[in-house]
CSV table of C-alpha atoms in Angstrom, one decimal:
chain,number,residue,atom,x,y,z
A,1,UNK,CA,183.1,125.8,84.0
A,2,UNK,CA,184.1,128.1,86.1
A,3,UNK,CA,186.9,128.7,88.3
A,4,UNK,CA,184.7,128.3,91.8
A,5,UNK,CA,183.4,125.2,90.1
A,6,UNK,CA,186.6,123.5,89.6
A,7,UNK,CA,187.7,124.1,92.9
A,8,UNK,CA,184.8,122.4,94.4
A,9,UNK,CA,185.5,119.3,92.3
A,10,UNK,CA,189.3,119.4,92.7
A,11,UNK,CA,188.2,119.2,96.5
A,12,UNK,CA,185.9,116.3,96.0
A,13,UNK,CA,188.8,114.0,93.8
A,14,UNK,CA,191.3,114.9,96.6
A,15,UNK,CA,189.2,113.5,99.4
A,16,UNK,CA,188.2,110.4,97.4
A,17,UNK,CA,191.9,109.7,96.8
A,18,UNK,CA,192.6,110.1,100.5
A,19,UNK,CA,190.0,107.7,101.5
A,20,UNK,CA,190.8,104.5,99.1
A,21,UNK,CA,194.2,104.3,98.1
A,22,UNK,CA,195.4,102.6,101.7
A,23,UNK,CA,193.0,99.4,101.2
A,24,UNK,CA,193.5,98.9,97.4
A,25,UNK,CA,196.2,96.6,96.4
A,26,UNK,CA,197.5,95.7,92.6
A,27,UNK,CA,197.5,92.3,91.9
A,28,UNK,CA,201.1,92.6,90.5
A,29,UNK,CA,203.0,90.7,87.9
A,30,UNK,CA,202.8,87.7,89.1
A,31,UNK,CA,199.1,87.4,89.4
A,32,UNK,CA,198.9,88.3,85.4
A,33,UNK,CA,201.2,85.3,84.5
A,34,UNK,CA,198.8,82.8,86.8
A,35,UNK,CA,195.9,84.3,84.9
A,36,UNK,CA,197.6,83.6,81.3
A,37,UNK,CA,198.8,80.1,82.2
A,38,UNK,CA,195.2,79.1,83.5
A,39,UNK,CA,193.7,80.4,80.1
A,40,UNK,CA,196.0,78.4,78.1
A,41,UNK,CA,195.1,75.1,79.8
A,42,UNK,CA,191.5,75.6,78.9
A,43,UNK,CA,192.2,76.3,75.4
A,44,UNK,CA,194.2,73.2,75.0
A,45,UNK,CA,191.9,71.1,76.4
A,46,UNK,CA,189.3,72.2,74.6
A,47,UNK,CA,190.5,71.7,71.7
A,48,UNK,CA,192.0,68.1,72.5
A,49,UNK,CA,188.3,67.1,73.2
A,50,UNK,CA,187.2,68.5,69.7
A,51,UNK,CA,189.9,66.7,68.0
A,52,UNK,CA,188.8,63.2,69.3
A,53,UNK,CA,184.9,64.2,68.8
A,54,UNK,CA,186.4,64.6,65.2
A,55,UNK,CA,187.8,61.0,65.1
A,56,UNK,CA,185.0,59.3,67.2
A,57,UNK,CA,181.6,60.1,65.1
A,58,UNK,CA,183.0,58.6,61.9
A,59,UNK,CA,185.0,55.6,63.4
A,60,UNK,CA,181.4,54.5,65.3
A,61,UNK,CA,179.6,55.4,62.0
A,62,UNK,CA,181.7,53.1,60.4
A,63,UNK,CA,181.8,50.2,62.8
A,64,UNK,CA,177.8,50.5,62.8
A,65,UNK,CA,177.6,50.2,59.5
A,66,UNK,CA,180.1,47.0,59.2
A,67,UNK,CA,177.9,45.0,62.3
A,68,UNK,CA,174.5,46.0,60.1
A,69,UNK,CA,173.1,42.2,59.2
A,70,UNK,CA,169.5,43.3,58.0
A,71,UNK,CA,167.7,45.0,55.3
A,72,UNK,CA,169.2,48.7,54.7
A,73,UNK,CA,167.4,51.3,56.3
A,74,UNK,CA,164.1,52.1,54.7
A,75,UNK,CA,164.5,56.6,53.7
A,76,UNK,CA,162.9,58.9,55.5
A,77,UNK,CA,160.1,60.4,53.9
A,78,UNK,CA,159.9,63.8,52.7
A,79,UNK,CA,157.1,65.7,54.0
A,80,UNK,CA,155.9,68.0,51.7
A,81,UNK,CA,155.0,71.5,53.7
A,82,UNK,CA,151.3,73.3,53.5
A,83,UNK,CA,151.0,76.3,51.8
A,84,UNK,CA,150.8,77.7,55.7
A,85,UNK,CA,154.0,76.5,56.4
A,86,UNK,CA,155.8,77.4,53.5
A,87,UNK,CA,155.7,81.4,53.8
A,88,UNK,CA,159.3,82.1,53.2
A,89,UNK,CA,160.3,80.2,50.3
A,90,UNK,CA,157.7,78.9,47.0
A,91,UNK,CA,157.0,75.8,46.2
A,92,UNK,CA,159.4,73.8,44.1
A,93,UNK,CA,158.2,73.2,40.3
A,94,UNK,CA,155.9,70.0,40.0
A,95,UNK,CA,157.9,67.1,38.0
A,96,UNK,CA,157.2,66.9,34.7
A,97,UNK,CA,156.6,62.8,34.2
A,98,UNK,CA,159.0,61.0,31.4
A,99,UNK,CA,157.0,60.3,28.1
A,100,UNK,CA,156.0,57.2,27.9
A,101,UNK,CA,157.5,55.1,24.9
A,102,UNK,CA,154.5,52.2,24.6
A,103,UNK,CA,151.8,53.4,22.1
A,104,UNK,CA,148.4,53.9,23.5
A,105,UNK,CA,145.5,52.1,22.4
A,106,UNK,CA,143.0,53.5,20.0
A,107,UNK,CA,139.7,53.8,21.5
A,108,UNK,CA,136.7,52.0,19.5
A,109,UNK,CA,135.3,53.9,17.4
A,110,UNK,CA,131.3,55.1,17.6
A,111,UNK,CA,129.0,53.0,15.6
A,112,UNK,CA,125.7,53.8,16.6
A,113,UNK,CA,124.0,55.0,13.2
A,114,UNK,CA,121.2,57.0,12.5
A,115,UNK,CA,118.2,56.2,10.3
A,116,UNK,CA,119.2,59.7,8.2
A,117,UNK,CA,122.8,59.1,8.4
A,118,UNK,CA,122.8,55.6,7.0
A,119,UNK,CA,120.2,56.4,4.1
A,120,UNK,CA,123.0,59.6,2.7
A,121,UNK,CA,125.7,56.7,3.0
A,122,UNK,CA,126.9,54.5,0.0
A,123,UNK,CA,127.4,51.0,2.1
A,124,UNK,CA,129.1,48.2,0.8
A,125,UNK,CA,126.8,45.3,1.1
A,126,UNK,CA,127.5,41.3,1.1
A,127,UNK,CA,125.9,39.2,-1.2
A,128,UNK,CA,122.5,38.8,-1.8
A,129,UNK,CA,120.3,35.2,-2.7
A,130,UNK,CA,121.3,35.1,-6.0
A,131,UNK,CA,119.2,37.2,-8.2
A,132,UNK,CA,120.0,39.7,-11.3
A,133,UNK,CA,118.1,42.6,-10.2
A,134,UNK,CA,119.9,42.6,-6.7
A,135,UNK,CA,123.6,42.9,-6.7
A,136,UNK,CA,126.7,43.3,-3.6
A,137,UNK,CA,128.9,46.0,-3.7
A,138,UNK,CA,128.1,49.8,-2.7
A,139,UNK,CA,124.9,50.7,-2.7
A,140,UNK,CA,122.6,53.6,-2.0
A,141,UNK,CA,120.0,52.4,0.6
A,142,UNK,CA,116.3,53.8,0.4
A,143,UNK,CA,113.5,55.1,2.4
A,144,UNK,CA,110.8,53.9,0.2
A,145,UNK,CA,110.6,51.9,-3.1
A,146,UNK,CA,110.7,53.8,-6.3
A,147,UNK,CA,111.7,50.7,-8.8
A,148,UNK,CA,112.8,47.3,-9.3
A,149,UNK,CA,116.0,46.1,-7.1
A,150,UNK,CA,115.9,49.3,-4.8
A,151,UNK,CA,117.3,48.4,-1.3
A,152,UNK,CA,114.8,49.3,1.6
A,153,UNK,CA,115.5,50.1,5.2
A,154,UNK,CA,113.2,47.9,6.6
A,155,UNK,CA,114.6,48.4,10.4
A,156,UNK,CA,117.5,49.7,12.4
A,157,UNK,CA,118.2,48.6,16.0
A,158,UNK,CA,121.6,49.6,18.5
A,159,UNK,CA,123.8,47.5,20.5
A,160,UNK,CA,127.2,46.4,21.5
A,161,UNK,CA,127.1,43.1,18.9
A,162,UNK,CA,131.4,42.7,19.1
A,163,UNK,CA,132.0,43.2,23.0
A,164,UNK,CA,134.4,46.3,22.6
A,165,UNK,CA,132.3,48.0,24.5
A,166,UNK,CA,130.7,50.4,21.9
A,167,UNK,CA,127.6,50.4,20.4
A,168,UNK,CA,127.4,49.2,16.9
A,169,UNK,CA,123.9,49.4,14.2
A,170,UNK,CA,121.9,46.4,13.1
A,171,UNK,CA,120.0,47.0,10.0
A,172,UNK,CA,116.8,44.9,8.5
A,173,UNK,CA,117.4,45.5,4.5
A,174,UNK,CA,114.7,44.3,1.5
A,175,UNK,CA,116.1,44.1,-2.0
A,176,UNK,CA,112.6,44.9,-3.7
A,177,UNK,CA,111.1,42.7,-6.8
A,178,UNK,CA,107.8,43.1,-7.3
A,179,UNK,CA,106.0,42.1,-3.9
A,180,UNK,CA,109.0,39.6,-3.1
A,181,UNK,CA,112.3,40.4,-3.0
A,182,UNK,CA,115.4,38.7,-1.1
A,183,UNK,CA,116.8,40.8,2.4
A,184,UNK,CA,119.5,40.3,5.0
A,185,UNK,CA,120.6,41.4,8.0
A,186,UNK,CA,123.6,43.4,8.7
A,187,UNK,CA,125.8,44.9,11.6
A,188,UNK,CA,127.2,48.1,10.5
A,189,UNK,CA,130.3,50.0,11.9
A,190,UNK,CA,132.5,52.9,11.8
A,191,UNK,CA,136.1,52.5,11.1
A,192,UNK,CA,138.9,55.1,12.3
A,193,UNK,CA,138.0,57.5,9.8
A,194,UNK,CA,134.2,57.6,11.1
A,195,UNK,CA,133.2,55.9,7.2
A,196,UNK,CA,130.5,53.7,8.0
A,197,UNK,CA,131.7,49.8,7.2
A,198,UNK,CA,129.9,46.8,6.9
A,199,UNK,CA,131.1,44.4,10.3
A,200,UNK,CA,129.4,41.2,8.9
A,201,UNK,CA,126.1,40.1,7.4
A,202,UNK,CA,124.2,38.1,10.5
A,203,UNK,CA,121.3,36.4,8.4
A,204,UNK,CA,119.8,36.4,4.8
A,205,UNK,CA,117.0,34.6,3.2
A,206,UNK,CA,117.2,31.8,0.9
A,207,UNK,CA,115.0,30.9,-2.3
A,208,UNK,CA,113.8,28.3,-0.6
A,209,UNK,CA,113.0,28.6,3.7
A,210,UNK,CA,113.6,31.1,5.0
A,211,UNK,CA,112.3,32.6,2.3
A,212,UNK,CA,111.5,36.4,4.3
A,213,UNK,CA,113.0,37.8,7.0
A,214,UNK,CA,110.5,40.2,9.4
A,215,UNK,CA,112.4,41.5,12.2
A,216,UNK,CA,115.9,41.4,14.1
A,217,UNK,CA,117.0,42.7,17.9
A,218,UNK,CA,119.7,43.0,20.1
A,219,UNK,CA,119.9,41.5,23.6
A,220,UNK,CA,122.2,43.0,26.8
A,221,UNK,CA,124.6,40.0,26.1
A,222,UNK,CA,125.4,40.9,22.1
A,223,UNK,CA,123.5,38.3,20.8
A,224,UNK,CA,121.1,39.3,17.4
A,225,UNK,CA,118.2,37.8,17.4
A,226,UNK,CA,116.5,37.9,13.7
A,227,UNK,CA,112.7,36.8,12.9
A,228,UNK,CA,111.8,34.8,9.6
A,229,UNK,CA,109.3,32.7,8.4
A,230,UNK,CA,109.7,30.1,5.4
A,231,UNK,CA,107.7,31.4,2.8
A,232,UNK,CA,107.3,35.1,1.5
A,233,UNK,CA,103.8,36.5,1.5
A,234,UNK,CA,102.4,37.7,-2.2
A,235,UNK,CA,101.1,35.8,-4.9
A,236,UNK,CA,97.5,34.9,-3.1
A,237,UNK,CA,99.8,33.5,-0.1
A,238,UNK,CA,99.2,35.3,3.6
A,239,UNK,CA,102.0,35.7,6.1
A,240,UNK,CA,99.4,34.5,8.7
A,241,UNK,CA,99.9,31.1,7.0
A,242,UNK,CA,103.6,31.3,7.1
A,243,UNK,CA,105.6,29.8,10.3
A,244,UNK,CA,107.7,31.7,11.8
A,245,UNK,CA,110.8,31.6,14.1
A,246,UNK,CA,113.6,33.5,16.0
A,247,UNK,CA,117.6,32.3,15.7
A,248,UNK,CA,120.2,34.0,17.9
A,249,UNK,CA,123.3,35.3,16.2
A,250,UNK,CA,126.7,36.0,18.0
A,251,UNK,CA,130.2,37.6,16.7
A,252,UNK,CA,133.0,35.1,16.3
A,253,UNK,CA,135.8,37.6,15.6
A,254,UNK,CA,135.5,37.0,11.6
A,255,UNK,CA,131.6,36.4,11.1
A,256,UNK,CA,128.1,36.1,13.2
A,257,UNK,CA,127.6,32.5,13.9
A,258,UNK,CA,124.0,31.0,14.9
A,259,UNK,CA,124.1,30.2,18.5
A,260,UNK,CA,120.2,29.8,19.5
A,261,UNK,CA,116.9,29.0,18.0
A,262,UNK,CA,116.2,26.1,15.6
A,263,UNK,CA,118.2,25.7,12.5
A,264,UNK,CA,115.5,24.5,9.8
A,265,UNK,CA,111.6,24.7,9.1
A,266,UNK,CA,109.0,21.6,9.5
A,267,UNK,CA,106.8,20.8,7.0
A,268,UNK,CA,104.1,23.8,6.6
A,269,UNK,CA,100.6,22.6,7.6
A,270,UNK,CA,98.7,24.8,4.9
A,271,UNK,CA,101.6,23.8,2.1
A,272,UNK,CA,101.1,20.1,-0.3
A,273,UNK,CA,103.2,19.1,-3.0
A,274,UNK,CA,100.8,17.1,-5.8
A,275,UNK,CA,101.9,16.0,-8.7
A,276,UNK,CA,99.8,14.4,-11.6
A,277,UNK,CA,101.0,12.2,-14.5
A,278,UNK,CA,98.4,11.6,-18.0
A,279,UNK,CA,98.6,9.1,-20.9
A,280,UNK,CA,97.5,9.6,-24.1
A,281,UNK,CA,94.3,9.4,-25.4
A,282,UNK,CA,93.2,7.2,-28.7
A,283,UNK,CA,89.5,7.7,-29.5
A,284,UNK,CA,87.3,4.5,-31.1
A,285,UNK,CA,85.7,5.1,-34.8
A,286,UNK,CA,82.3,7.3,-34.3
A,287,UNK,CA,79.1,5.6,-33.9
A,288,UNK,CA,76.3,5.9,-35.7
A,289,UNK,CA,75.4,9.2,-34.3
A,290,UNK,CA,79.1,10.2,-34.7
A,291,UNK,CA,79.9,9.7,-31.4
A,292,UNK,CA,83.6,8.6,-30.2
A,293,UNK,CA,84.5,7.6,-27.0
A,294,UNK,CA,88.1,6.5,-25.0
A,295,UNK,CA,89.7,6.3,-22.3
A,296,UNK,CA,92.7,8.2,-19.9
A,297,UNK,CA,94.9,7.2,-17.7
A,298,UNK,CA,95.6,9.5,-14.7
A,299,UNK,CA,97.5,9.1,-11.3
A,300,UNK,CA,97.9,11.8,-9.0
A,301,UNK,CA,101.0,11.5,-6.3
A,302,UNK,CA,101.3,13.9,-2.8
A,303,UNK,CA,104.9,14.3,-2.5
A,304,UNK,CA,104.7,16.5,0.2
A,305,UNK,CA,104.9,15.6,4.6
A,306,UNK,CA,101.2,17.1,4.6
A,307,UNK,CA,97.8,15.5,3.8
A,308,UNK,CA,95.8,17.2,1.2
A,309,UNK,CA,92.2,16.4,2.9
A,310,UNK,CA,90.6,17.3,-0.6
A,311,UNK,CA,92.5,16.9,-4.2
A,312,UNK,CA,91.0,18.6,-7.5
A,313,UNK,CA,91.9,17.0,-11.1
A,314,UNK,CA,90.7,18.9,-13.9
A,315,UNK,CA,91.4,17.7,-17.6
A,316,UNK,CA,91.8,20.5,-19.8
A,317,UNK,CA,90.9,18.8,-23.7
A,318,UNK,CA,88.4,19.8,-27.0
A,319,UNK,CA,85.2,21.4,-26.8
A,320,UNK,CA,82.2,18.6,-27.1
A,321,UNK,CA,84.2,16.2,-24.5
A,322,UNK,CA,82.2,14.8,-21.6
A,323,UNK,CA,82.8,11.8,-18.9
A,324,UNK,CA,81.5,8.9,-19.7
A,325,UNK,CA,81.4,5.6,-17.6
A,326,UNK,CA,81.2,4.1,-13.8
A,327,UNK,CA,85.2,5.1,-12.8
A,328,UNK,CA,84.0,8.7,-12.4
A,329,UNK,CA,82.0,7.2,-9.0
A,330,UNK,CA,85.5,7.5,-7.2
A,331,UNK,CA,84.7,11.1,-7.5
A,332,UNK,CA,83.1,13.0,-4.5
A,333,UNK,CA,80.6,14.8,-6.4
A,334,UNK,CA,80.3,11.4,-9.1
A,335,UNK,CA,79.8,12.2,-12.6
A,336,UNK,CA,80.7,15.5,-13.8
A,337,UNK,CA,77.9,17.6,-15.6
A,338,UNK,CA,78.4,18.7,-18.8
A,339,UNK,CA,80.7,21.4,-18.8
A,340,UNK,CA,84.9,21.2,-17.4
A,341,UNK,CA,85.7,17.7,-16.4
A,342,UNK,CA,86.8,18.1,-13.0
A,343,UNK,CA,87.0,15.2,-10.6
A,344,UNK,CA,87.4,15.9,-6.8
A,345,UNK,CA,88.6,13.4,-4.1
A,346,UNK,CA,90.7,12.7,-1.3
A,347,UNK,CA,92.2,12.4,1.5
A,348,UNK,CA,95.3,12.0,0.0
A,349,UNK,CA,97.9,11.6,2.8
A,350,UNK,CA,101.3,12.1,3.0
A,351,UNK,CA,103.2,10.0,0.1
A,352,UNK,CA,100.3,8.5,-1.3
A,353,UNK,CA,98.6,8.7,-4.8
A,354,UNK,CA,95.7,7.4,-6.7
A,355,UNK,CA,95.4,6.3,-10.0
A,356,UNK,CA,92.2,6.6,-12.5
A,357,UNK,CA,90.8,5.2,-15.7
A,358,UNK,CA,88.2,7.8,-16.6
A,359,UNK,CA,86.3,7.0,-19.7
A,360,UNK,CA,85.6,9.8,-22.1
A,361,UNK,CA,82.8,10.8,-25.0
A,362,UNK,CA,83.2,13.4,-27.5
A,363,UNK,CA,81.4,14.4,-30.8
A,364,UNK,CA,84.2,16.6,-31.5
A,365,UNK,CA,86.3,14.6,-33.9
A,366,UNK,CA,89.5,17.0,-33.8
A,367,UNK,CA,93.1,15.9,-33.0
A,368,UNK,CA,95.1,18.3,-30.0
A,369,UNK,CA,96.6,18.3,-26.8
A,370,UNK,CA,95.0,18.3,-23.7
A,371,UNK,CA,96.3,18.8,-20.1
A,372,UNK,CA,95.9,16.9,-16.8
A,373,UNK,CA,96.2,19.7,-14.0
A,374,UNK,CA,95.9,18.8,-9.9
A,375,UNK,CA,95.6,21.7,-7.3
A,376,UNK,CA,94.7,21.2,-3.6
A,377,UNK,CA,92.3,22.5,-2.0
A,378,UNK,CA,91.4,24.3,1.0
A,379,UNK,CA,89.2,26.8,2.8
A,380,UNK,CA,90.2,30.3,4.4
A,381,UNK,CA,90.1,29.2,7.6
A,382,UNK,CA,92.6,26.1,6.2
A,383,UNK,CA,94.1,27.1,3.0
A,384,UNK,CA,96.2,24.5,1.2
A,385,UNK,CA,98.3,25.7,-1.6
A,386,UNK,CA,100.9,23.6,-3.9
A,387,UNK,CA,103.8,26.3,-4.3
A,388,UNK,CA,105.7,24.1,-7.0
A,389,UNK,CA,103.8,24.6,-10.2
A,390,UNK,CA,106.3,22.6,-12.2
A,391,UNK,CA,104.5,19.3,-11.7
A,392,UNK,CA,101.0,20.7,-10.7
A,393,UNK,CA,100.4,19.4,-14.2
A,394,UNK,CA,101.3,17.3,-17.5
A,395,UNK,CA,100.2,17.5,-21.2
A,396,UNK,CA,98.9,14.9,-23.1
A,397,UNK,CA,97.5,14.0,-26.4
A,398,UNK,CA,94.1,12.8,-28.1
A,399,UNK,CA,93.3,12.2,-31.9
């Protein structure tokens, strides 16, 4: 700056002086001490009021706490933040839950069974009817026969048969002899390994009715339903003439128990059970012409619930021997011509029998055994067969 420069401001501070020093006045010592004294006060006071604040809040706390006479109050529930509102800080880790110490249940295993998977299994199967050629145990099951006491797959069917809500496998199994054979029905599992197990055997057939079994289902309620009918076809016997049936099977826990259906088989219509009985035969000396005649004893018994409309009774003896006298009239077709000695009659109902003294002439003076046999007889449309052989006839002598 220079020197003209600070003349002009010296100048201006001079005036300035002149002009406001008269009217201002310092406020002196005493007005400082009336300033600190008033500050003090205020801090004091302050203070005092935070102190009892302090004591208040936790004393009222208290005393609410102590006049409380219901239920504690219920939390307040945390909240947890959106994503949008959580942009300054991350989410907390999830909670891992505690493992749980109670074993969990195994679920049921799968037992739905294929036609291919069951014929490359060994099965262990239940017992059979009693028969040599067909044995329990493991066994290979087959698609088609090949030779004596192979087990067939006659049919497999699917359903929940034990109600734990899985499927299990129904098979229709034939244990084949000759054109016969005995079969049984089985439900078939898996166990925990996935092996395929035998669950029970529902129904098998019996030497006598049911004597075949023909075809088994499942319903939506669990229950297997098989089809039999009381006597096997094979042997000159049709399964048209066999009755037939359906019986309803359920799981008990331990076995399949029948629960529907009837339990037996009525007397077949197209089935009678003769029997025939013969005494012995003495002939008398020859006549002139060397002729010797006698006489049999014959009765002939139905034993079965069914009539036989028409009996035959054929007497089986030497060469040479013919009938001879009036008792062959009792015969439908009389006298037999020369030739087998046959005699045919009937009805012959339910229980009944007939007896007959047939006379007899023969030129043939040889000794032997002959035989009394008895056969029903019947028509397509009607056949009538006599399954029991064992007493169809009896042997008897003549000399």
């Amino acid at each position: 700056m220079t020197e003209p420069d600070d003349i002009l401001v010296g100048g201006e501070f001079a005036e300035f002086r002149a002009a406001y020093v008269p009217v201002v006045h310092p406020a002196g010592t005493a007005a400082v001490r009336r300033t600190v004294r008033r500050r003090r006060r205020r801090t004091t006071v302050v203070t005092a009021a935070a102190v009892v604040l302090a004591v208040a809040v936790p004393v009222g706390a208290s005393g609410a706490l102590h006049r409380r006479t219901g239920p504690p109050p219920t939390p307040a529930q945390t909240v947890t933040p959106s994503p949008s509102e959580t942009t300054s800080s991350p989410p907390p880790p999830p909670t891992t839950p505690a493992p749980s110490t109670a074993s969990p249940s195994r679920a049921a295993p799968d037992g739905r069974i294929s036609r291919s998977q069951l014929l490359a299994a060994r099965v262990d199967l239940p017992a059979w009817t009693p028969d040599p050629d067909c044995a329990a145990g493991p066994t290979r099951i087959a698609a088609t026969y090949r030779k004596e006491g192979d087990v067939l797959l006659e049919e497999i069917v699917h359903g929940d048969v034990d109600g734990d809500g899985t499927v299990e496998t129904v098979a229709l199994l034939r244990c084949q002899i000759f054109q016969h054979g005995p079969s049984q029905v089985v439900a078939l599992d898996r166990d925990a390994d996935g092996r395929i197990v035998v669950l029970g055997q529902v129904a098998r057939s019996a030497k006598t009715a049911p004597e075949w079994l023909l075809d088994t289902q499942v319903t939506d309620h669990g229950t297997i339903r098989v089809e039999m009918a009381d006597i096997a076809p094979g042997g000159g016997w049709s399964l048209d003439w066999s009755q037939r049936q359906w019986r309803g099977y359920r799981w008990t826990g331990k076995r399949f128990d029948q629960v529907d259906g009837p339990t037996s088989f009525g007397p077949n219509p197209h089935l009678a059970d003769l029997t025939v009985s013969a005494g012995d035969v003495t002939w008398s000396a020859p006549d002139a012409d060397g002729t010797r005649t006698g006489t049999i004893s014959v009765r002939v018994r139905n034993l079965s619930a069914v009539p036989a409309d028409l009996v035959q009774l054929h007497l089986r003896m030497q060469v040479g021997t013919v009938a001879d006298g009036d008792a062959w009239s009792a015969c439908r077709d009389g006298a037999p011509p020369k030739g087998p000695i046959i005699c045919r009659f009937g009805p012959l109902g339910p229980g009944a029998e007939r007896t007959f003294r047939f006379g007899l002439r023969n030129t043939n003076s040889a000794s032997g055994t002959g035989i009394a046999e008895v056969t029903p007889v019947g028509t397509d449309a009607d056949p009538l067969m006599d399954p029991n052989h064992e007493n169809d006839e009896d042997r008897y002598t003549y000399r």
